[in-house]
PDB file of C-alpha atoms in Angstrom:
ATOM      1  CA  MET R 273     -63.998-124.964  74.613  1.00  0.00           C
ATOM      2  CA  GLU R 274     -63.983-121.689  72.689  1.00  0.00           C
ATOM      3  CA  ARG R 275     -65.766-118.724  74.228  1.00  0.00           C
ATOM      4  CA  ARG R 276     -67.637-116.833  71.522  1.00  0.00           C
ATOM      5  CA  LEU R 277     -68.930-113.308  72.053  1.00  0.00           C
ATOM      6  CA  LEU R 278     -70.955-111.035  69.800  1.00  0.00           C
ATOM      7  CA  ILE R 279     -70.124-107.387  70.570  1.00  0.00           C
ATOM      8  CA  THR R 280     -72.536-104.792  69.208  1.00  0.00           C
ATOM      9  CA  VAL R 281     -70.820-101.676  67.874  1.00  0.00           C
ATOM     10  CA  GLY R 282     -72.645 -98.378  67.433  1.00  0.00           C
ATOM     11  CA  ASP R 283     -71.536 -95.502  65.253  1.00  0.00           C
ATOM     12  CA  ASP R 284     -70.338 -93.377  68.194  1.00  0.00           C
ATOM     13  CA  LYS R 285     -66.621 -94.081  68.462  1.00  0.00           C
ATOM     14  CA  ASP R 286     -66.490 -92.512  71.925  1.00  0.00           C
ATOM     15  CA  SER R 287     -69.008 -95.006  73.370  1.00  0.00           C
ATOM     16  CA  LEU R 288     -67.487 -98.396  72.564  1.00  0.00           C
ATOM     17  CA  TYR R 289     -68.016 -99.593  76.119  1.00  0.00           C
ATOM     18  CA  GLY R 290     -68.791-103.208  75.274  1.00  0.00           C
ATOM     19  CA  VAL R 291     -65.548-103.472  73.314  1.00  0.00           C
ATOM     20  CA  ARG R 292     -63.542-101.828  76.090  1.00  0.00           C
ATOM     21  CA  PHE R 293     -65.068-104.104  78.744  1.00  0.00           C
ATOM     22  CA  VAL R 294     -64.191-107.302  76.874  1.00  0.00           C
ATOM     23  CA  GLY R 295     -60.693-106.020  76.141  1.00  0.00           C
ATOM     24  CA  SER R 296     -59.851-105.252  79.758  1.00  0.00           C
ATOM     25  CA  PHE R 297     -61.859-107.894  81.647  1.00  0.00           C
ATOM     26  CA  PHE R 298     -60.360-110.987  80.019  1.00  0.00           C
ATOM     27  CA  LYS R 299     -56.714-111.845  80.577  1.00  0.00           C
ATOM     28  CA  SER R 300     -56.857-115.415  79.251  1.00  0.00           C
ATOM     29  CA  LYS R 301     -57.638-114.535  75.650  1.00  0.00           C
ATOM     30  CA  ALA R 302     -56.409-117.473  73.596  1.00  0.00           C
ATOM     31  CA  ASP R 303     -59.772-119.279  73.331  1.00  0.00           C
ATOM     32  CA  LEU R 304     -61.926-116.175  72.805  1.00  0.00           C
ATOM     33  CA  ARG R 305     -63.528-115.547  69.428  1.00  0.00           C
ATOM     34  CA  LEU R 306     -65.129-112.144  68.958  1.00  0.00           C
ATOM     35  CA  THR R 307     -67.633-110.934  66.385  1.00  0.00           C
ATOM     36  CA  LEU R 308     -67.954-107.162  66.098  1.00  0.00           C
ATOM     37  CA  LEU R 309     -71.390-106.317  64.715  1.00  0.00           C
ATOM     38  CA  HIS R 310     -72.594-102.995  63.375  1.00  0.00           C
ATOM     39  CA  ILE R 311     -76.134-102.779  62.017  1.00  0.00           C
ATOM     40  CA  ALA R 312     -76.598 -99.848  59.672  1.00  0.00           C
ATOM     41  CA  PRO R 313     -80.005 -98.319  58.943  1.00  0.00           C
ATOM     42  CA  ARG R 314     -81.497 -99.197  55.597  1.00  0.00           C
ATOM     43  CA  PHE R 315     -82.192 -96.307  53.252  1.00  0.00           C
ATOM     44  CA  GLU R 316     -83.947 -97.333  50.088  1.00  0.00           C
ATOM     45  CA  SER R 317     -86.928 -95.932  48.274  1.00  0.00           C
ATOM     46  CA  MET R 318     -89.910 -98.236  48.106  1.00  0.00           C
ATOM     47  CA  ASP R 319     -91.670 -96.247  45.392  1.00  0.00           C
ATOM     48  CA  ALA R 320     -90.107 -96.260  41.932  1.00  0.00           C
ATOM     49  CA  ARG R 321     -92.038 -93.075  41.130  1.00  0.00           C
ATOM     50  CA  GLU R 322     -90.096 -91.028  43.653  1.00  0.00           C
ATOM     51  CA  SER R 323     -87.876 -88.319  42.267  1.00  0.00           C
ATOM     52  CA  MET R 324     -84.234 -88.866  41.457  1.00  0.00           C
ATOM     53  CA  LEU R 325     -83.434 -86.380  44.227  1.00  0.00           C
ATOM     54  CA  LEU R 326     -84.993 -88.636  46.879  1.00  0.00           C
ATOM     55  CA  HIS R 327     -83.135 -91.635  45.498  1.00  0.00           C
ATOM     56  CA  ARG R 328     -79.882 -89.679  45.654  1.00  0.00           C
ATOM     57  CA  ILE R 329     -80.601 -88.630  49.249  1.00  0.00           C
ATOM     58  CA  ASP R 330     -81.101 -92.301  50.152  1.00  0.00           C
ATOM     59  CA  GLU R 331     -77.775 -93.171  48.527  1.00  0.00           C
ATOM     60  CA  MET R 332     -75.973 -90.362  50.357  1.00  0.00           C
ATOM     61  CA  LEU R 333     -77.409 -91.380  53.746  1.00  0.00           C
ATOM     62  CA  SER R 334     -76.436 -94.994  53.124  1.00  0.00           C
ATOM     63  CA  GLU R 335     -72.878 -93.958  52.272  1.00  0.00           C
ATOM     64  CA  ILE R 336     -72.621 -91.759  55.392  1.00  0.00           C
ATOM     65  CA  TYR R 337     -73.832 -94.452  57.788  1.00  0.00           C
ATOM     66  CA  ASP R 338     -71.789 -97.147  56.048  1.00  0.00           C
ATOM     67  CA  LYS R 339     -68.633 -95.054  56.512  1.00  0.00           C
ATOM     68  CA  LYS R 340     -69.412 -94.294  60.176  1.00  0.00           C
ATOM     69  CA  GLY R 341     -70.071 -97.972  60.863  1.00  0.00           C
ATOM     70  CA  ARG R 342     -66.843 -99.123  59.216  1.00  0.00           C
ATOM     71  CA  GLU R 343     -64.852 -96.522  61.140  1.00  0.00           C
ATOM     72  CA  ALA R 344     -66.381 -97.691  64.441  1.00  0.00           C
ATOM     73  CA  LEU R 345     -65.649-101.325  63.584  1.00  0.00           C
ATOM     74  CA  GLU R 346     -62.046-100.484  62.719  1.00  0.00           C
ATOM     75  CA  MET R 347     -61.551 -98.530  65.935  1.00  0.00           C
ATOM     76  CA  SER R 348     -63.062-101.429  67.894  1.00  0.00           C
ATOM     77  CA  ARG R 349     -60.622-103.822  66.266  1.00  0.00           C
ATOM     78  CA  ARG R 350     -57.692-101.523  67.139  1.00  0.00           C
ATOM     79  CA  ILE R 351     -58.805-101.359  70.776  1.00  0.00           C
ATOM     80  CA  LEU R 352     -58.948-105.152  71.001  1.00  0.00           C
ATOM     81  CA  LEU R 353     -55.570-105.593  69.285  1.00  0.00           C
ATOM     82  CA  HIS R 354     -54.067-103.113  71.751  1.00  0.00           C
ATOM     83  CA  GLU R 355     -55.542-105.181  74.608  1.00  0.00           C
ATOM     84  CA  GLY R 356     -53.741-108.310  73.385  1.00  0.00           C
ATOM     85  CA  PHE R 357     -56.141-110.038  71.012  1.00  0.00           C
ATOM     86  CA  PHE R 358     -54.878-111.335  67.686  1.00  0.00           C
ATOM     87  CA  ASP R 359     -56.419-110.234  64.409  1.00  0.00           C
ATOM     88  CA  SER R 360     -57.427-113.825  63.670  1.00  0.00           C
ATOM     89  CA  GLN R 361     -59.669-113.839  66.761  1.00  0.00           C
ATOM     90  CA  ILE R 362     -61.790-110.929  65.553  1.00  0.00           C
ATOM     91  CA  GLU R 363     -64.493-110.945  62.892  1.00  0.00           C
ATOM     92  CA  SER R 364     -66.073-107.654  61.807  1.00  0.00           C
ATOM     93  CA  ARG R 365     -69.557-107.607  60.315  1.00  0.00           C
ATOM     94  CA  LEU R 366     -71.517-104.668  58.955  1.00  0.00           C
ATOM     95  CA  ILE R 367     -75.041-105.519  57.905  1.00  0.00           C
ATOM     96  CA  LEU R 368     -78.142-103.549  56.983  1.00  0.00           C
ATOM     97  CA  LYS R 369     -81.080-103.684  59.333  1.00  0.00           C
ATOM     98  CA  HIS R 370     -83.380-106.380  57.999  1.00  0.00           C
ATOM     99  CA  TYR R 371     -85.972-107.823  60.392  1.00  0.00           C
ATOM    100  CA  GLY R 372     -85.470-105.291  63.187  1.00  0.00           C
ATOM    101  CA  MET R 373     -82.569-104.420  65.445  1.00  0.00           C
ATOM    102  CA  ILE R 374     -83.261-107.023  68.151  1.00  0.00           C
ATOM    103  CA  GLU R 375     -84.036-109.830  65.736  1.00  0.00           C
ATOM    104  CA  ASP R 376     -80.986-109.038  63.598  1.00  0.00           C
ATOM    105  CA  ILE R 377     -78.629-109.033  66.604  1.00  0.00           C
ATOM    106  CA  LEU R 378     -79.984-112.321  67.911  1.00  0.00           C
ATOM    107  CA  GLY R 379     -79.864-113.829  64.436  1.00  0.00           C
ATOM    108  CA  GLU R 380     -76.187-112.957  64.090  1.00  0.00           C
ATOM    109  CA  ALA R 381     -75.451-114.322  67.564  1.00  0.00           C
ATOM    110  CA  ARG R 382     -77.109-117.616  66.693  1.00  0.00           C
ATOM    111  CA  ARG R 383     -75.316-117.754  63.346  1.00  0.00           C
ATOM    112  CA  GLY R 384     -71.996-117.446  65.135  1.00  0.00           C
ATOM    113  CA  LYS R 385     -73.014-119.821  67.950  1.00  0.00           C
ATOM    114  CA  CYS R 386     -72.115-117.080  70.413  1.00  0.00           C
ATOM    115  CA  HIS R 387     -72.300-117.593  74.160  1.00  0.00           C
ATOM    116  CA  ALA R 388     -73.281-113.997  74.940  1.00  0.00           C
ATOM    117  CA  VAL R 389     -74.302-110.717  73.329  1.00  0.00           C
ATOM    118  CA  VAL R 390     -72.343-107.710  74.614  1.00  0.00           C
ATOM    119  CA  LEU R 391     -74.175-104.380  74.602  1.00  0.00           C
ATOM    120  CA  GLY R 392     -72.636-100.982  75.242  1.00  0.00           C
ATOM    121  CA  ARG R 393     -74.215 -98.034  77.009  1.00  0.00           C
ATOM    122  CA  ARG R 394     -76.429 -97.178  74.061  1.00  0.00           C
ATOM    123  CA  GLY R 395     -76.894-100.712  72.837  1.00  0.00           C
ATOM    124  CA  HIS R 396     -78.939-101.799  75.841  1.00  0.00           C
ATOM    125  CA  SER R 397     -81.696 -99.339  74.893  1.00  0.00           C
ATOM    126  CA  ILE R 398     -82.296-101.473  71.788  1.00  0.00           C
ATOM    127  CA  PHE R 399     -83.668-104.147  74.096  1.00  0.00           C
ATOM    128  CA  GLU R 400     -85.892-101.879  76.193  1.00  0.00           C
ATOM    129  CA  ARG R 401     -88.970-103.244  74.471  1.00  0.00           C
ATOM    130  CA  VAL R 402     -88.029-106.663  75.788  1.00  0.00           C
ATOM    131  CA  PHE R 403     -86.903-105.505  79.224  1.00  0.00           C
ATOM    132  CA  TYR R 404     -89.993-103.493  80.069  1.00  0.00           C
ATOM    133  CA  PRO R 405     -93.195-105.520  80.558  1.00  0.00           C
ATOM    134  CA  SER R 406     -95.427-102.610  79.524  1.00  0.00           C
ATOM    135  CA  PHE R 407     -94.702-103.183  75.851  1.00  0.00           C
ATOM    136  CA  SER R 408     -96.643-105.435  73.507  1.00  0.00           C
ATOM    137  CA  ARG R 409     -97.098-109.151  74.149  1.00  0.00           C
ATOM    138  CA  GLU R 410     -95.330-109.890  70.884  1.00  0.00           C
ATOM    139  CA  MET R 411     -92.125-108.247  72.110  1.00  0.00           C
ATOM    140  CA  MET R 412     -92.428-109.743  75.592  1.00  0.00           C
ATOM    141  CA  GLU R 413     -92.641-113.215  74.116  1.00  0.00           C
ATOM    142  CA  LEU R 414     -89.630-112.762  71.854  1.00  0.00           C
ATOM    143  CA  GLU R 415     -87.251-115.610  72.628  1.00  0.00           C
ATOM    144  CA  VAL R 416     -84.070-114.014  73.917  1.00  0.00           C
ATOM    145  CA  ASP R 417     -82.217-117.279  74.434  1.00  0.00           C
ATOM    146  CA  ILE R 418     -78.681-115.896  74.737  1.00  0.00           C
ATOM    147  CA  PRO R 419     -77.165-114.223  77.819  1.00  0.00           C
ATOM    148  CA  LEU R 420     -76.819-110.450  77.564  1.00  0.00           C
ATOM    149  CA  TRP R 421     -73.951-108.375  78.951  1.00  0.00           C
ATOM    150  CA  ILE R 422     -74.854-104.732  79.468  1.00  0.00           C
ATOM    151  CA  CYS R 423     -71.846-102.430  79.783  1.00  0.00           C
ATOM    152  CA  LYS R 424     -72.853 -98.861  80.583  1.00  0.00           C
ATOM    153  CA  ARG R 425     -69.516 -97.359  81.587  1.00  0.00           C
ATOM    154  CA  PRO R 426     -67.049-100.088  82.632  1.00  0.00           C
ATOM    155  CA  ALA R 427     -63.896 -99.212  84.551  1.00  0.00           C
ATOM    156  CA  ARG R 428     -60.843-101.277  83.668  1.00  0.00           C
ATOM    157  CA  GLU R 429     -59.518-101.309  87.244  1.00  0.00           C
ATOM    158  CA  LEU R 430     -62.525-103.302  88.500  1.00  0.00           C
ATOM    159  CA  GLU R 431     -62.200-107.031  89.190  1.00  0.00           C
ATOM    160  CA  ASN R 432     -64.297-109.995  90.362  1.00  0.00           C
ATOM    161  CA  VAL R 433     -67.894-111.080  89.878  1.00  0.00           C
ATOM    162  CA  LEU R 434     -70.916-110.752  92.137  1.00  0.00           C
ATOM    163  CA  LEU R 435     -73.037-113.787  91.289  1.00  0.00           C
ATOM    164  CA  CYS R 436     -76.587-113.468  92.601  1.00  0.00           C
ATOM    165  CA  VAL R 437     -78.414-116.730  93.311  1.00  0.00           C
ATOM    166  CA  ASP R 438     -81.879-117.557  94.602  1.00  0.00           C
ATOM    167  CA  GLY R 439     -82.419-121.207  93.671  1.00  0.00           C
ATOM    168  CA  SER R 440     -84.452-120.532  90.514  1.00  0.00           C
ATOM    169  CA  ASP R 441     -83.771-122.231  87.183  1.00  0.00           C
ATOM    170  CA  ALA R 442     -82.544-118.917  85.765  1.00  0.00           C
ATOM    171  CA  SER R 443     -80.212-118.582  88.736  1.00  0.00           C
ATOM    172  CA  GLN R 444     -78.686-121.971  87.955  1.00  0.00           C
ATOM    173  CA  ARG R 445     -78.225-120.970  84.323  1.00  0.00           C
ATOM    174  CA  ILE R 446     -76.353-117.801  85.234  1.00  0.00           C
ATOM    175  CA  VAL R 447     -74.086-119.858  87.513  1.00  0.00           C
ATOM    176  CA  ASP R 448     -73.276-122.147  84.582  1.00  0.00           C
ATOM    177  CA  HIS R 449     -72.682-119.147  82.325  1.00  0.00           C
ATOM    178  CA  VAL R 450     -70.282-117.572  84.812  1.00  0.00           C
ATOM    179  CA  VAL R 451     -68.397-120.880  85.064  1.00  0.00           C
ATOM    180  CA  SER R 452     -68.008-121.120  81.295  1.00  0.00           C
ATOM    181  CA  MET R 453     -66.706-117.566  81.056  1.00  0.00           C
ATOM    182  CA  LEU R 454     -64.499-117.457  84.172  1.00  0.00           C
ATOM    183  CA  GLU R 455     -62.962-120.907  84.571  1.00  0.00           C
ATOM    184  CA  LYS R 456     -59.671-119.675  83.076  1.00  0.00           C
ATOM    185  CA  GLU R 457     -59.860-116.110  84.392  1.00  0.00           C
ATOM    186  CA  VAL R 458     -57.901-116.763  87.554  1.00  0.00           C
ATOM    187  CA  ARG R 459     -57.618-113.114  88.640  1.00  0.00           C
ATOM    188  CA  HIS R 460     -61.380-112.842  89.085  1.00  0.00           C
ATOM    189  CA  ARG R 461     -62.940-114.186  92.276  1.00  0.00           C
ATOM    190  CA  ILE R 462     -66.629-114.997  92.498  1.00  0.00           C
ATOM    191  CA  THR R 463     -68.861-113.918  95.360  1.00  0.00           C
ATOM    192  CA  LEU R 464     -72.029-115.966  95.638  1.00  0.00           C
ATOM    193  CA  LEU R 465     -74.686-113.616  96.968  1.00  0.00           C
ATOM    194  CA  HIS R 466     -78.126-114.522  98.228  1.00  0.00           C
ATOM    195  CA  VAL R 467     -80.431-111.772  99.477  1.00  0.00           C
ATOM    196  CA  ASP R 468     -82.708-113.244 102.142  1.00  0.00           C
ATOM    197  CA  GLU R 469     -85.972-111.322 101.961  1.00  0.00           C
ATOM    198  CA  GLY R 470     -87.585-113.527 104.579  1.00  0.00           C
ATOM    199  CA  THR R 471     -89.415-115.805 102.148  1.00  0.00           C
ATOM    200  CA  GLY R 472     -88.535-118.961 104.042  1.00  0.00           C
ATOM    201  CA  ARG R 473     -86.330-120.468 101.353  1.00  0.00           C
ATOM    202  CA  ASN R 474     -83.590-122.861 102.358  1.00  0.00           C
ATOM    203  CA  VAL R 475     -80.682-120.454 102.131  1.00  0.00           C
ATOM    204  CA  LYS R 476     -78.045-123.032 103.067  1.00  0.00           C
ATOM    205  CA  GLU R 477     -79.223-125.374 100.323  1.00  0.00           C
ATOM    206  CA  ILE R 478     -79.253-122.577  97.707  1.00  0.00           C
ATOM    207  CA  MET R 479     -75.715-121.510  98.555  1.00  0.00           C
ATOM    208  CA  GLU R 480     -74.298-125.022  98.745  1.00  0.00           C
ATOM    209  CA  SER R 481     -75.918-126.049  95.465  1.00  0.00           C
ATOM    210  CA  SER R 482     -74.508-122.976  93.710  1.00  0.00           C
ATOM    211  CA  ARG R 483     -71.053-123.532  95.216  1.00  0.00           C
ATOM    212  CA  GLN R 484     -71.024-127.146  94.063  1.00  0.00           C
ATOM    213  CA  ARG R 485     -72.067-126.026  90.596  1.00  0.00           C
ATOM    214  CA  LEU R 486     -69.082-123.692  90.483  1.00  0.00           C
ATOM    215  CA  ARG R 487     -66.714-126.337  91.811  1.00  0.00           C
ATOM    216  CA  GLY R 488     -68.035-128.912  89.354  1.00  0.00           C
ATOM    217  CA  GLY R 489     -67.364-126.489  86.505  1.00  0.00           C
ATOM    218  CA  GLY R 490     -63.725-126.079  87.460  1.00  0.00           C
ATOM    219  CA  ILE R 491     -63.718-123.019  89.728  1.00  0.00           C
ATOM    220  CA  PRO R 492     -61.410-123.786  92.688  1.00  0.00           C
ATOM    221  CA  GLU R 493     -62.549-123.194  96.256  1.00  0.00           C
ATOM    222  CA  HIS R 494     -60.136-120.323  96.901  1.00  0.00           C
ATOM    223  CA  ARG R 495     -61.834-118.239  94.186  1.00  0.00           C
ATOM    224  CA  ILE R 496     -65.308-118.602  95.732  1.00  0.00           C
ATOM    225  CA  ARG R 497     -66.777-116.524  98.544  1.00  0.00           C
ATOM    226  CA  SER R 498     -70.296-116.821  99.975  1.00  0.00           C
ATOM    227  CA  LEU R 499     -72.365-113.928 101.246  1.00  0.00           C
ATOM    228  CA  VAL R 500     -75.923-113.823 102.600  1.00  0.00           C
ATOM    229  CA  ILE R 501     -77.574-110.464 103.208  1.00  0.00           C
ATOM    230  CA  ARG R 502     -80.882-109.999 104.981  1.00  0.00           C
ATOM    231  CA  ALA R 503     -82.815-107.200 103.287  1.00  0.00           C
ATOM    232  CA  ARG R 504     -86.303-106.323 102.163  1.00  0.00           C
ATOM    233  CA  ASP R 505     -85.197-104.944  98.802  1.00  0.00           C
ATOM    234  CA  ALA R 506     -82.918-107.344  96.900  1.00  0.00           C
ATOM    235  CA  GLY R 507     -82.111-104.892  94.105  1.00  0.00           C
ATOM    236  CA  LYS R 508     -80.825-102.213  96.450  1.00  0.00           C
ATOM    237  CA  ALA R 509     -78.920-104.769  98.537  1.00  0.00           C
ATOM    238  CA  ILE R 510     -77.146-106.055  95.421  1.00  0.00           C
ATOM    239  CA  TRP R 511     -76.361-102.524  94.286  1.00  0.00           C
ATOM    240  CA  ARG R 512     -74.892-101.593  97.670  1.00  0.00           C
ATOM    241  CA  GLU R 513     -72.666-104.688  97.715  1.00  0.00           C
ATOM    242  CA  ALA R 514     -71.544-104.072  94.124  1.00  0.00           C
ATOM    243  CA  ALA R 515     -70.642-100.467  94.918  1.00  0.00           C
ATOM    244  CA  ALA R 516     -68.930-101.227  98.235  1.00  0.00           C
ATOM    245  CA  ASN R 517     -66.574-103.853  96.801  1.00  0.00           C
ATOM    246  CA  ALA R 518     -66.041-102.565  93.250  1.00  0.00           C
ATOM    247  CA  TYR R 519     -67.076-105.653  91.271  1.00  0.00           C
ATOM    248  CA  ALA R 520     -66.434-105.716  87.540  1.00  0.00           C
ATOM    249  CA  VAL R 521     -69.579-107.796  86.926  1.00  0.00           C
ATOM    250  CA  VAL R 522     -72.951-108.354  88.558  1.00  0.00           C
ATOM    251  CA  ALA R 523     -74.540-111.570  87.256  1.00  0.00           C
ATOM    252  CA  VAL R 524     -78.250-112.356  87.691  1.00  0.00           C
ATOM    253  CA  GLY R 525     -80.935-114.644  86.311  1.00  0.00           C
ATOM    254  CA  ARG R 526     -83.545-113.071  84.083  1.00  0.00           C
ATOM    255  CA  HIS R 527     -86.204-113.679  86.717  1.00  0.00           C
ATOM    256  CA  GLY R 528     -86.217-115.104  90.204  1.00  0.00           C
ATOM    257  CA  THR R 529     -88.319-117.697  91.948  1.00  0.00           C
ATOM    258  CA  ALA R 530     -91.037-115.150  92.610  1.00  0.00           C
ATOM    259  CA  ASP R 531     -91.404-114.492  88.880  1.00  0.00           C
ATOM    260  CA  GLU R 532     -91.213-118.003  87.468  1.00  0.00           C
ATOM    261  CA  ASN R 533     -94.939-118.697  87.525  1.00  0.00           C
ATOM    262  CA  ALA R 534     -96.045-115.236  86.434  1.00  0.00           C
ATOM    263  CA  ALA R 535     -98.483-115.309  83.527  1.00  0.00           C
ATOM    264  CA  GLU R 536     -96.785-112.347  81.833  1.00  0.00           C
ATOM    265  CA  ARG R 537     -93.248-111.134  82.266  1.00  0.00           C
ATOM    266  CA  GLY R 538     -90.581-109.301  80.360  1.00  0.00           C
ATOM    267  CA  PHE R 539     -87.061-110.476  79.833  1.00  0.00           C
ATOM    268  CA  MET R 540     -86.101-109.504  83.366  1.00  0.00           C
ATOM    269  CA  SER R 541     -87.905-109.241  86.669  1.00  0.00           C
ATOM    270  CA  SER R 542     -88.598-105.907  88.302  1.00  0.00           C
ATOM    271  CA  LYS R 543     -85.499-106.432  90.475  1.00  0.00           C
ATOM    272  CA  GLY R 544     -83.383-106.996  87.390  1.00  0.00           C
ATOM    273  CA  MET R 545     -84.756-103.830  85.816  1.00  0.00           C
ATOM    274  CA  GLU R 546     -83.961-101.930  88.985  1.00  0.00           C
ATOM    275  CA  LEU R 547     -80.375-103.150  88.784  1.00  0.00           C
ATOM    276  CA  LEU R 548     -80.141-102.112  85.150  1.00  0.00           C
ATOM    277  CA  GLU R 549     -81.044 -98.578  86.144  1.00  0.00           C
ATOM    278  CA  MET R 550     -78.782 -98.415  89.214  1.00  0.00           C
ATOM    279  CA  LEU R 551     -75.581-100.077  88.008  1.00  0.00           C
ATOM    280  CA  ASN R 552     -73.125 -97.910  86.137  1.00  0.00           C
ATOM    281  CA  LYS R 553     -69.522 -99.144  86.224  1.00  0.00           C
ATOM    282  CA  PRO R 554     -70.089-102.893  86.741  1.00  0.00           C
ATOM    283  CA  ALA R 555     -71.267-104.820  83.707  1.00  0.00           C
ATOM    284  CA  LEU R 556     -74.616-106.581  84.204  1.00  0.00           C
ATOM    285  CA  TRP R 557     -74.746-110.151  82.960  1.00  0.00           C
ATOM    286  CA  VAL R 558     -78.270-111.546  82.532  1.00  0.00           C
ATOM    287  CA  SER R 559     -78.951-115.210  81.816  1.00  0.00           C
ATOM    288  CA  ARG R 560     -81.598-116.398  79.411  1.00  0.00           C
TER     289      ARG R 560
END
């Protein structure tokens, strides 16, 4: 099965962290198909009575941002080619903002039947209205149905994945997502982590179910490690483990068992938001 990724590309050529993460993290590249997406701001006068000067300013701004976007897309392509991808595996798209940044990104991801949206250090701020539950109900209820990868400042020397599980439906989905992405990536081991906060859940059952899900998806036993940590604060426990063992990826569900029945929630639980703020070098993968 092809693995399809949509990588958002900003106009800052020095901050192409999503591109750099994908280029260095994956060694088995043959079945990867990448779409590089730059969304340029739309400058167009809505009032035909405006002066020719304002129209010309709109045209000049459009040309400037179009050029910056194309340069960033071209640099992104060169980075990926240098990392071993073939030109035929990479599609570059520059579009004008239409419905809104979030909606346009998700629309392109669905068009390309992508398995994840990759966001760089700046790109993740686009989704803050979804992440933070204090924003409007309309944004909270936006259907973000595709896993997000948030790459603040990835380091190419990092390896392996810290896969956080708690028995929730979202937890099972992130396990399946990790399987689909890592089955062929034999250099990356997977650590199944459950943080026992003393809630009385059946920890053994959670870990065994997750392990069997990995095995059933084609991950061999020697690439799987299990770890249970007793802690009151799951977010900090995950962060400490990620820092201590230099994981390339921390993978979590968008909300845990404690959040599943909440009447109102953002895209991620408070623990997930805490991780987003704390993690720097590891990429954060968040399931739908």
